[in-house]
Short mmCIF file of C-alpha atoms and ligand atoms in Angstrom, two decimals:
data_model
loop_
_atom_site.label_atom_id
_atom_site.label_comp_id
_atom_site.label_asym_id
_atom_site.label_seq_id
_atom_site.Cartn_x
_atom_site.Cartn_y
_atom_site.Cartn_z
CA UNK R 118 0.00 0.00 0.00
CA UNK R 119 1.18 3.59 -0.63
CA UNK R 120 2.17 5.08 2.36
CA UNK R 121 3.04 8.97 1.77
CA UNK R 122 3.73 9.92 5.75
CA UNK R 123 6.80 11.78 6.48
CA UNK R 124 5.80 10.75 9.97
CA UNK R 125 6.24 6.59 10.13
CA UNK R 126 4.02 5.11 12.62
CA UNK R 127 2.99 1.76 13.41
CA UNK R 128 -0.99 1.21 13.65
CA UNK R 129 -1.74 0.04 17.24
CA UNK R 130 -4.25 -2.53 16.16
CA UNK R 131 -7.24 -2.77 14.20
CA UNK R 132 -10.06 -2.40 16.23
CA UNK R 133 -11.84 0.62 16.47
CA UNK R 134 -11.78 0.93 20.13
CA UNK R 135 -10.42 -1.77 22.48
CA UNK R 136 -8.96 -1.27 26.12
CA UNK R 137 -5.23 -1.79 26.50
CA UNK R 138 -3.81 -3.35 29.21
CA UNK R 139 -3.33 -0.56 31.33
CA UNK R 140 -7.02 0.14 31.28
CA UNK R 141 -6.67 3.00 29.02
CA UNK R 142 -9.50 2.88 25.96
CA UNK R 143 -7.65 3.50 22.79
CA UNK R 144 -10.05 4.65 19.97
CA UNK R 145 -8.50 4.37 16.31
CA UNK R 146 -12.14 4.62 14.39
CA UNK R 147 -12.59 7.71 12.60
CA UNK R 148 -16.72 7.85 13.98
CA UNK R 149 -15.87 6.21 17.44
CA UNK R 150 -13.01 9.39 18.03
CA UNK R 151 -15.73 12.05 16.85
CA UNK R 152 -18.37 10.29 19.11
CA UNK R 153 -15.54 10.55 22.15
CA UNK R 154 -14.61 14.08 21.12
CA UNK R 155 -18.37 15.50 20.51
CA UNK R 156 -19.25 14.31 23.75
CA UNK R 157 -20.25 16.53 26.91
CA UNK R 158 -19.79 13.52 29.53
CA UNK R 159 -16.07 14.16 29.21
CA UNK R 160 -13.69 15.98 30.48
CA UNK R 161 -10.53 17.11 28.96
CA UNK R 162 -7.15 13.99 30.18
CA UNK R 163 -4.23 15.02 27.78
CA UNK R 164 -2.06 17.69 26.62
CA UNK R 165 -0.38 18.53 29.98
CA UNK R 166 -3.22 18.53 32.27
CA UNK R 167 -0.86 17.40 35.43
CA UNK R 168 0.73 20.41 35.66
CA UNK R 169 -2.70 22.35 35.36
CA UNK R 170 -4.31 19.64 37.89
CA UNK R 171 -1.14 21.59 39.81
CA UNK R 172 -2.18 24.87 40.17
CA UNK R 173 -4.56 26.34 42.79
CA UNK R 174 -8.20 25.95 41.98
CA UNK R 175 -8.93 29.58 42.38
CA UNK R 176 -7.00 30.31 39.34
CA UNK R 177 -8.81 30.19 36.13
CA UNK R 178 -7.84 26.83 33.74
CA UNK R 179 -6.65 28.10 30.25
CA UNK R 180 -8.89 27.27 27.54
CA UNK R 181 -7.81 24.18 26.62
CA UNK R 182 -8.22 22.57 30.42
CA UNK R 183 -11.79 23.98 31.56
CA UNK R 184 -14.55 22.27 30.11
CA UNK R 185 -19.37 22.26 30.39
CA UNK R 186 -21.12 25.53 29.62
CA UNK R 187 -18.46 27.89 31.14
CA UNK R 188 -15.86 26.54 28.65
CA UNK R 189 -18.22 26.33 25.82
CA UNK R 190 -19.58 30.30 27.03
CA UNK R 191 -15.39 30.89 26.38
CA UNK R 192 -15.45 29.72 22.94
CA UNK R 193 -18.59 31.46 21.97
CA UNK R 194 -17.05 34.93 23.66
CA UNK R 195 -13.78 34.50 21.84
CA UNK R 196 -14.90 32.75 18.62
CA UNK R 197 -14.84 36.81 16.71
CA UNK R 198 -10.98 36.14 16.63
CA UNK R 199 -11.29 33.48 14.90
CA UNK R 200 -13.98 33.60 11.97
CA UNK R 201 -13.07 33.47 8.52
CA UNK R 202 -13.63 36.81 7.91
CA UNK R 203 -11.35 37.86 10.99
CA UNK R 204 -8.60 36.29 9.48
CA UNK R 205 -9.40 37.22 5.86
CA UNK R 206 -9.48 40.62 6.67
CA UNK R 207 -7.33 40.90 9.61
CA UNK R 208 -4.42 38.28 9.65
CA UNK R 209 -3.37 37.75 5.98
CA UNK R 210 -1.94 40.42 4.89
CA UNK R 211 0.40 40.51 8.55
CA UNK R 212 0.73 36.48 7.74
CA UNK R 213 1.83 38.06 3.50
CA UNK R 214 4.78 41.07 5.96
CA UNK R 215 5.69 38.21 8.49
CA UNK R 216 6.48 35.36 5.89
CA UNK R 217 8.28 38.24 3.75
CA UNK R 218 10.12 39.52 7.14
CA UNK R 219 11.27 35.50 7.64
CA UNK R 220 12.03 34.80 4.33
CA UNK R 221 14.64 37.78 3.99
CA UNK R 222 17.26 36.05 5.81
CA UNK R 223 17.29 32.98 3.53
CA UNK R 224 16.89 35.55 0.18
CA UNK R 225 20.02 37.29 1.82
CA UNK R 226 22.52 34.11 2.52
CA UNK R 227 20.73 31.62 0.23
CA UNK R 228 20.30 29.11 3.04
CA UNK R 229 18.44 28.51 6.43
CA UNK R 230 16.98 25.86 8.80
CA UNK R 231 13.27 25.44 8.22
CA UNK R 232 12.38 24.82 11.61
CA UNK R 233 13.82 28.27 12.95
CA UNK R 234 11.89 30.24 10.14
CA UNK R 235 8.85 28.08 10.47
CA UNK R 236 8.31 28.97 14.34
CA UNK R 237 9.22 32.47 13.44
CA UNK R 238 6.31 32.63 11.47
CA UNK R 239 4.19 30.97 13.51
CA UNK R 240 5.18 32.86 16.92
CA UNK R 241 4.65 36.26 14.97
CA UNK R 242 1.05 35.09 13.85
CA UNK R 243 -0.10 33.57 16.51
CA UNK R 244 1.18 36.55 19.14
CA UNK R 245 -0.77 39.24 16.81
CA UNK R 246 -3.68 37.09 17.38
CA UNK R 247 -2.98 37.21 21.20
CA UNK R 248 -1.75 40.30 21.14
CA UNK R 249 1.64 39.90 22.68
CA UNK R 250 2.89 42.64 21.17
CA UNK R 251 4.97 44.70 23.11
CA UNK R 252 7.80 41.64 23.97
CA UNK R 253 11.43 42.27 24.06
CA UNK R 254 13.64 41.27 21.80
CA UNK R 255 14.52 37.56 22.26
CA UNK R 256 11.35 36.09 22.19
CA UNK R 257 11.97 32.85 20.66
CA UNK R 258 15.25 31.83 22.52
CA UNK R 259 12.50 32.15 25.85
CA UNK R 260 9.80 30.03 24.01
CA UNK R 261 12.88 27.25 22.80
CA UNK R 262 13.83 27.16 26.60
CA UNK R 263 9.51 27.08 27.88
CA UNK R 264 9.68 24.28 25.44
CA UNK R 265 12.80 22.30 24.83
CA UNK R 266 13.85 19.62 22.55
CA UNK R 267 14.06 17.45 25.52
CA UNK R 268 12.28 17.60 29.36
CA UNK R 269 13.82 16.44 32.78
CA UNK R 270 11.04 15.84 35.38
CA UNK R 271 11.46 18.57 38.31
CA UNK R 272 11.52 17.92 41.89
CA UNK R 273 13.37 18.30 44.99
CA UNK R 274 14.98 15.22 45.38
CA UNK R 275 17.57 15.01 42.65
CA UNK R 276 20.45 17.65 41.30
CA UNK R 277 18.91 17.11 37.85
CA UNK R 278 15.14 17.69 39.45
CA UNK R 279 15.95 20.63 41.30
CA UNK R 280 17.89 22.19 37.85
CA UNK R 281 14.33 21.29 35.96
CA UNK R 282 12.19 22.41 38.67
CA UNK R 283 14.29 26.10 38.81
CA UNK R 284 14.93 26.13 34.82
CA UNK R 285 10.97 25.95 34.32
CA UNK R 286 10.52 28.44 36.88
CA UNK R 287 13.26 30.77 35.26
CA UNK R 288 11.00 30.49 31.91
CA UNK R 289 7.71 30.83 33.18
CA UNK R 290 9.01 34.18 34.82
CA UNK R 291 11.11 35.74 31.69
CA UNK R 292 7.95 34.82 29.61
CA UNK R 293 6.06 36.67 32.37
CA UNK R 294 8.55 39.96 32.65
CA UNK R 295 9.56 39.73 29.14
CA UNK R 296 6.36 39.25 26.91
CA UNK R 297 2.70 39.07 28.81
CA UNK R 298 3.54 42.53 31.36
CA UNK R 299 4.15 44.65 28.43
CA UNK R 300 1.49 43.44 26.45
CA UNK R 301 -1.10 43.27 29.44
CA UNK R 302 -0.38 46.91 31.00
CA UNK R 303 -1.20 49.33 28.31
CA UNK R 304 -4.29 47.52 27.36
CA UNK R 305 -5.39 47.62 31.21
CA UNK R 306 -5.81 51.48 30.57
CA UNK R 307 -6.74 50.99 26.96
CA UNK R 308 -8.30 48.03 25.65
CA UNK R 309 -7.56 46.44 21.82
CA UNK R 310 -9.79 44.37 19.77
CA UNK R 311 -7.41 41.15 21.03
CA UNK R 312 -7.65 38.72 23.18
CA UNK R 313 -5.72 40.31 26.35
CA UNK R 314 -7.69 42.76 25.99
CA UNK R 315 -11.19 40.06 26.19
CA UNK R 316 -9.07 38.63 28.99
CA UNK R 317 -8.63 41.47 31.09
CA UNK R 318 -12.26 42.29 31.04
CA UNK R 319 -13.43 39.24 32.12
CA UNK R 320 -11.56 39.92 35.19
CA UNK R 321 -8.22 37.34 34.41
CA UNK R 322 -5.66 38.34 37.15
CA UNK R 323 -1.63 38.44 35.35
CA UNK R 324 -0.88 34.86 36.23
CA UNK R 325 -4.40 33.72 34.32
CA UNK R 326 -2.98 35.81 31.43
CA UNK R 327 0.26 34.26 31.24
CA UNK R 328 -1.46 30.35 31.38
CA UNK R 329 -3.91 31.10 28.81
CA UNK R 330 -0.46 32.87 26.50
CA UNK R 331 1.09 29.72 27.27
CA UNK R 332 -1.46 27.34 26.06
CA UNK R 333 -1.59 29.09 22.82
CA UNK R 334 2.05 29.15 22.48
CA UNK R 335 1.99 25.18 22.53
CA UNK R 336 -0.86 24.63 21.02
CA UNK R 337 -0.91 27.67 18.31
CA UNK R 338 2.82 28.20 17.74
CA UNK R 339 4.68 24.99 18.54
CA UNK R 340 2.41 22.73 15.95
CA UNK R 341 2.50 24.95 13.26
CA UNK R 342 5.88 25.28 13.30
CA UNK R 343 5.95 21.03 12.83
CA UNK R 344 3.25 20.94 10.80
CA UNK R 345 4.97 23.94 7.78
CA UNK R 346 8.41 21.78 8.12
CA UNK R 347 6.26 18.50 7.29
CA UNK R 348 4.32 20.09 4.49
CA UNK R 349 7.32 21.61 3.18
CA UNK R 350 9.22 17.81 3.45
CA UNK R 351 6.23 16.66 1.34
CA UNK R 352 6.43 18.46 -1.51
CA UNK R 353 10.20 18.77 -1.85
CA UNK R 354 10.05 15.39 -2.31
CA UNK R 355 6.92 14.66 -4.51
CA UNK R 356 7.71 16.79 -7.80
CA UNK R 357 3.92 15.96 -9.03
CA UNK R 358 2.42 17.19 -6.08
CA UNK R 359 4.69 20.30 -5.83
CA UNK R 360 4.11 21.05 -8.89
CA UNK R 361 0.12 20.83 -8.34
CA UNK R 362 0.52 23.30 -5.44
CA UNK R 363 2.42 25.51 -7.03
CA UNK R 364 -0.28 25.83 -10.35
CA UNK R 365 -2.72 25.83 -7.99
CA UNK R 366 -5.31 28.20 -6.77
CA UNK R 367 -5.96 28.95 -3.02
CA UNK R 368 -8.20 26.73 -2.28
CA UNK R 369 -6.52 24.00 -4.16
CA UNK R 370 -3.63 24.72 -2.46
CA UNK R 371 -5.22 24.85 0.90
CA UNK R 372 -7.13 21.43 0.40
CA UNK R 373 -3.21 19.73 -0.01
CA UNK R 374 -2.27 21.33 3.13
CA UNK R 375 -5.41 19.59 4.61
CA UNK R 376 -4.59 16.02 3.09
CA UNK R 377 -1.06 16.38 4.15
CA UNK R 378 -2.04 17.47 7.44
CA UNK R 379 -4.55 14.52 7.47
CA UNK R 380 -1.97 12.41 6.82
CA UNK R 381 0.89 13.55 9.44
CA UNK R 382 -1.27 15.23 12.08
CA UNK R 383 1.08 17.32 14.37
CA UNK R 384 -0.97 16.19 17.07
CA UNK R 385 -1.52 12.40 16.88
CA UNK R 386 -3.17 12.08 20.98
CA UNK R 387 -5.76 13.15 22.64
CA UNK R 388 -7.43 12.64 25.67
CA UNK R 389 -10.50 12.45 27.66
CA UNK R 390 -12.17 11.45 30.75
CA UNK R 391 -15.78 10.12 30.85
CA UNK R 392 -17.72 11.57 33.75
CA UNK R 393 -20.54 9.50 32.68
CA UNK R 394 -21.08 6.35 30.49
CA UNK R 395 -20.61 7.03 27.16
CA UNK R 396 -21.98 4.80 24.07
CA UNK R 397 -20.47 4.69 20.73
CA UNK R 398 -21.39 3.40 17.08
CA UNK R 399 -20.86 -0.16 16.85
CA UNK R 400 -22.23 -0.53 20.53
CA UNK R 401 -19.50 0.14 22.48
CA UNK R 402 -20.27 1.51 26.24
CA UNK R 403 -17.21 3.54 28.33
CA UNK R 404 -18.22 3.37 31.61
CA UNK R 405 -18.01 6.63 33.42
CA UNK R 406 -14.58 7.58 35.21
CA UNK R 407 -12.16 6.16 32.08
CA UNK R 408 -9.34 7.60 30.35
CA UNK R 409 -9.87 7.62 26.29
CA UNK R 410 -7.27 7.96 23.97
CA UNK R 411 -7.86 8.77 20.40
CA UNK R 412 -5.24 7.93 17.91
CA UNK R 413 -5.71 10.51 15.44
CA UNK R 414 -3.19 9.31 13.11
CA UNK R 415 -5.31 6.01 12.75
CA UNK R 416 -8.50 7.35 12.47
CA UNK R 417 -7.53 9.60 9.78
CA UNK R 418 -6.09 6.65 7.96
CA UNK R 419 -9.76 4.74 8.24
CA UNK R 420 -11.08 3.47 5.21
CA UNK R 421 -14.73 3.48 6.10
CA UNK R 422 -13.95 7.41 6.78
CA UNK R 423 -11.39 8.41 3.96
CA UNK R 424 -11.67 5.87 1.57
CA UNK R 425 -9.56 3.54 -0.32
CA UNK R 426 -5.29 4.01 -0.11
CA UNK R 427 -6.09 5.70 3.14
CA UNK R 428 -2.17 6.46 3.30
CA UNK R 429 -2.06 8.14 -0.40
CA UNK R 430 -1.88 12.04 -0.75
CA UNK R 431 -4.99 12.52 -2.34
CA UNK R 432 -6.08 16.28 -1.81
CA UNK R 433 -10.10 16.72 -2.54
CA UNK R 434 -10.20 12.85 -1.68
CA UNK R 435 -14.30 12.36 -0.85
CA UNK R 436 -14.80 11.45 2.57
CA UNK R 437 -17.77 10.02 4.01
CA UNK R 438 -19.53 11.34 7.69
CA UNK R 439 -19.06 15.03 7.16
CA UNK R 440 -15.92 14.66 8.06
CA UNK R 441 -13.44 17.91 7.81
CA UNK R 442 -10.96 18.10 5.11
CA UNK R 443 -7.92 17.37 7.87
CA UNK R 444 -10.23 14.93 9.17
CA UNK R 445 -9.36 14.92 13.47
CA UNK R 446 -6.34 16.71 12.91
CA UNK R 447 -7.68 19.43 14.53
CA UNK R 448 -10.02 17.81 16.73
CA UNK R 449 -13.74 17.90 17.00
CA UNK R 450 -16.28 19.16 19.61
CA UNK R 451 -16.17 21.12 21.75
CA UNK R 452 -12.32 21.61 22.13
CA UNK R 453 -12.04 21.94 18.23
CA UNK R 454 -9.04 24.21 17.65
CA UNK R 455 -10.00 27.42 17.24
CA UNK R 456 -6.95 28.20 14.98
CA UNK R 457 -7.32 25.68 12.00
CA UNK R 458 -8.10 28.41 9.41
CA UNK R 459 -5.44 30.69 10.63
CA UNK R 460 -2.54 27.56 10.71
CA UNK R 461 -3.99 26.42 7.28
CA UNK R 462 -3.35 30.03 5.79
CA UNK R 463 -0.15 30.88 7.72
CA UNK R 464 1.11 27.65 5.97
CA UNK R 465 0.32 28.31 2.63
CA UNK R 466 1.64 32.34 2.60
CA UNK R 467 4.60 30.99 3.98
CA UNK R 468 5.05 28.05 1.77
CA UNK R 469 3.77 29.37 -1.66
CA UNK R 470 6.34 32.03 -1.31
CA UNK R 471 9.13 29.54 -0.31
CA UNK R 472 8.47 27.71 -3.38
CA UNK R 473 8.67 30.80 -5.28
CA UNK R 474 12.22 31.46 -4.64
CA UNK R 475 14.32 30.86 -7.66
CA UNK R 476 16.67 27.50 -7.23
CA UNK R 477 14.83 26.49 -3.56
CA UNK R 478 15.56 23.24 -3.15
CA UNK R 479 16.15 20.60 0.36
CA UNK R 480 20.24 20.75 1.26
CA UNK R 481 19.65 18.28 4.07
CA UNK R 482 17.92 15.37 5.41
CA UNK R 483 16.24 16.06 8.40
CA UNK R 484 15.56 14.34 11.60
CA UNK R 485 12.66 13.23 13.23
CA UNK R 486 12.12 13.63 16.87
CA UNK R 487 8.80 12.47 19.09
CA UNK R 488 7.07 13.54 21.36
CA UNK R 489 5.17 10.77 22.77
CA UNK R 490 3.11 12.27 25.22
CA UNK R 491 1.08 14.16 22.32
CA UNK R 492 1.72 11.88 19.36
CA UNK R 493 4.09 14.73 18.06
CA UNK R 494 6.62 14.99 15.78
CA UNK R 495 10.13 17.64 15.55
CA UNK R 496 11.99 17.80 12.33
CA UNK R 497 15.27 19.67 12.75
CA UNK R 498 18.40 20.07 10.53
CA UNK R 499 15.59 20.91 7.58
CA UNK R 500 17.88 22.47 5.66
CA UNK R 501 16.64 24.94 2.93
CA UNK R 502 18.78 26.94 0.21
CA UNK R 503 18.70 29.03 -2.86
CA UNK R 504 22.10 28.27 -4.03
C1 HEM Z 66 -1.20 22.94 12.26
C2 HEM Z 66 -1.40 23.62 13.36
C3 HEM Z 66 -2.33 23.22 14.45
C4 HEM Z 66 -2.77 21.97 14.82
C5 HEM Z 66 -2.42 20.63 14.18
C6 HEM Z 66 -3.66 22.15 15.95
C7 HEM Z 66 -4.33 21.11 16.57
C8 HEM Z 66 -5.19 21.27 17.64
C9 HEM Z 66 -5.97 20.20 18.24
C10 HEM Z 66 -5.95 18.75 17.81
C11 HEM Z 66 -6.69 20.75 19.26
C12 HEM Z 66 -7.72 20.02 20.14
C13 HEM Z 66 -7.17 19.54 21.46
C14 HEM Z 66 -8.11 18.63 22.20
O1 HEM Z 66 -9.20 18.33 21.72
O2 HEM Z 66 -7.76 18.18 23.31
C15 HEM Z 66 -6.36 22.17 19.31
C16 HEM Z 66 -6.86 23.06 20.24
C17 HEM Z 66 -6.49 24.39 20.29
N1 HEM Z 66 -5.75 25.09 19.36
FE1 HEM Z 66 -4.89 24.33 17.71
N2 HEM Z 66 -3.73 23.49 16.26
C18 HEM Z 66 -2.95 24.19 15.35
C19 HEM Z 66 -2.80 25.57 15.29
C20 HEM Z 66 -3.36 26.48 16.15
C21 HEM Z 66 -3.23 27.92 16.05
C22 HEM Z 66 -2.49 28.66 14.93
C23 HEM Z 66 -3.86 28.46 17.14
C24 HEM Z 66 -4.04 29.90 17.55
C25 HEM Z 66 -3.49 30.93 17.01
C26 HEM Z 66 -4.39 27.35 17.91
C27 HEM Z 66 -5.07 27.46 19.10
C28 HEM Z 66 -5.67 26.41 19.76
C29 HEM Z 66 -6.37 26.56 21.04
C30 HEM Z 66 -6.52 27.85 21.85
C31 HEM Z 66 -6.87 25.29 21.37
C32 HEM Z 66 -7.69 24.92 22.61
C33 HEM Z 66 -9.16 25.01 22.28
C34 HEM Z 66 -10.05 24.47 23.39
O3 HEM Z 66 -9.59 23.68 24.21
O4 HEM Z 66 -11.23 24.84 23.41
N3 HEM Z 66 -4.09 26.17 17.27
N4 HEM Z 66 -5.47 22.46 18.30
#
């Protein structure tokens, strides 16, 4: 069978949902994961939520760890940042000045690493859509340390725990000083049309600020950054496909970013709780008080979903269920990501001028790193030049 994934992974069985042995429920059917992920008897089990479970319960979870009506009432308030139109008329000409701004440095010296002008791009976008915009310089070396290539577990009781447990409190505070103080102070005397500014007058104290800037750094800045070095990977090496792209219209265009993000989602596990039994198709019952996982890289590789040569890059491919064009790349339900449309674009402003650069072609292989905890992938040493 064709397999076009960047991202190798080994299917964890064949079953749509079974139980593993450590009593987690692992869901790998494209209908069974939407069932899980529509569902209100949930509650959200993945992405970090032990360090949120951390914090003190007076302070308000960021989006992506609340959940019921005051989480939903959240996405409703906030969902004008994100519309179509928002980032039609808003974000794409700053995505059209950012990718430009990038993209100077490899026009200059005719080569550069991918992955540093990838999260670039995506920590420029995704802070105007904050609105962190008042950081000091040096942004990015603070967001490489918040989130490095490799974690140490803190705690008191080892040399290496205590350097983890200081080191994360070191970048928690220089993200504080450095990027969500000077955004958050002027627009507590003035407010912007951003979402500080919503923040602040729902009452978020600074710490609340900096959680809920920290949640979309992960989930807003860190994928998209993975997810433009795996697109780009793609096409470098499928000429026929590059090509397409390249002749394409927008939406063209933006339907092979879907299928490619489809195929390698940058975010391959999530996680929920049942608070209450929970049925799917094919008469399946969770009891309530289980952890679900849903392998999103298997369910958008299921043939009753996506079709036949599930693992082919087929953009426009018909799928069946109303299913979305990345399928659960982005999730479904209520904890959908907000930022699909403006990752989607971000991606192809960035890449369509990329590919426009007389001579660009891959110097290097790169390498893959995981992170297993969220199904994710890291390609570094992407190498990129001109010459
Ligand atoms: C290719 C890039 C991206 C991918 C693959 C991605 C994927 C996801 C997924 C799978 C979720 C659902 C998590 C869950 O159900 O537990 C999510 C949530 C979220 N994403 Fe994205 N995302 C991307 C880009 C962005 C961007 C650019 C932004 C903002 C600028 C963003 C903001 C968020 C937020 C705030 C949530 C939490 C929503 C909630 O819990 O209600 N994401 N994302």
């Amino acid at each position: 069978m064709d397999d076009a994934r960047k991202i190798k992974r080994t299917a964890t069985g064949t079953c749509p949902v079974s139980r593993a042995e450590d009593g987690i429920w692992q869901v790998r059917g494209y209908a069974e994961a939407r069932a899980v992920l529509r569902a209100h008897d949930t509650v959200q089990a993945g992405l970090g939520i032990e360090t949120v479970e951390k914090t003190p319960a007076k302070i308000r979870r960021p989006v992506l760890y609340r959940d019921g009506p005051e989480h939903r009432e959240h996405r409703r308030q906030t969902a004008r940042y994100f519309t179509p139109r928002r980032v039609d008329e808003h974000y794409r000409g700053l995505m059209a000045d950012i990718a430009e701004r990038h993209l100077a440095g490899l026009r200059a010296g005719g080569s550069a690493e991918l992955s540093d002008l990838s999260f670039g791009m995506a920590i420029d976008v995704a802070c105007a859509v904050i609105g962190l915009t008042e950081s000091k310089p040096g942004i990015r070396r603070r967001l490489e340390r918040f989130f490095p290539e490799k974690f140490g577990r803190p705690g008191f009781t080892s040399l290496s725990g205590l350097y983890w447990m200081g080191r994360q409190i070191q970048s928690w505070g220089s993200i504080y000083l450095s990027d969500v103080r000077p955004a958050v102070r002027p627009r507590r005397r003035e407010p912007r049309d951003d979402l500080i500014s919503h923040l602040i007058a729902e009452g978020c104290t600074d710490a609340e600020i900096l959680g809920e800037c920290l949640t979309f750094a992960a989930a807003g800045m860190v994928t998209t950054r993975e997810f433009i070095c795996v697109a780009a990977w793609q096409l470098f090496s499928d000429e026929t496909l590059l090509k397409r792209y390249r002749e394409a219209e927008e939406p063209e265009r933006l339907a092979i970013l879907h299928e490619l993000l489809r195929l390698d989602p940058a975010v391959a596990r999530l996680r929920r709780r049942t608070t209450a039994e929970l049925e799917l198709p094919g008469d399946v019952t969770i009891p309530a008080g289980e952890v679900v996982e849903l392998l999103v890289d298997e369910a958008n590789a299921d043939e009753r979903a996506v079709g036949a040569e599930p693992l082919s890059a087929c953009p426009g491919r018909s799928l069946d269920g109303g299913a979305g064009p990345a399928v659960l790349a982005f999730g479904d339900g209520p904890h959908r990501c907000p930022g699909a449309g403006i990752a989607i674009l971000e991606t192809d402003v960035f890449l369509t001028r990329l590919f426009a650069l007389p001579g660009i072609r891959r110097a290097t292989a790169p390498r893959v790193g995981f992170k297993d905890a969220i199904g994710g992938y890291e390609i570094r040493g992407l190498t990129v030049t001109t010459g």
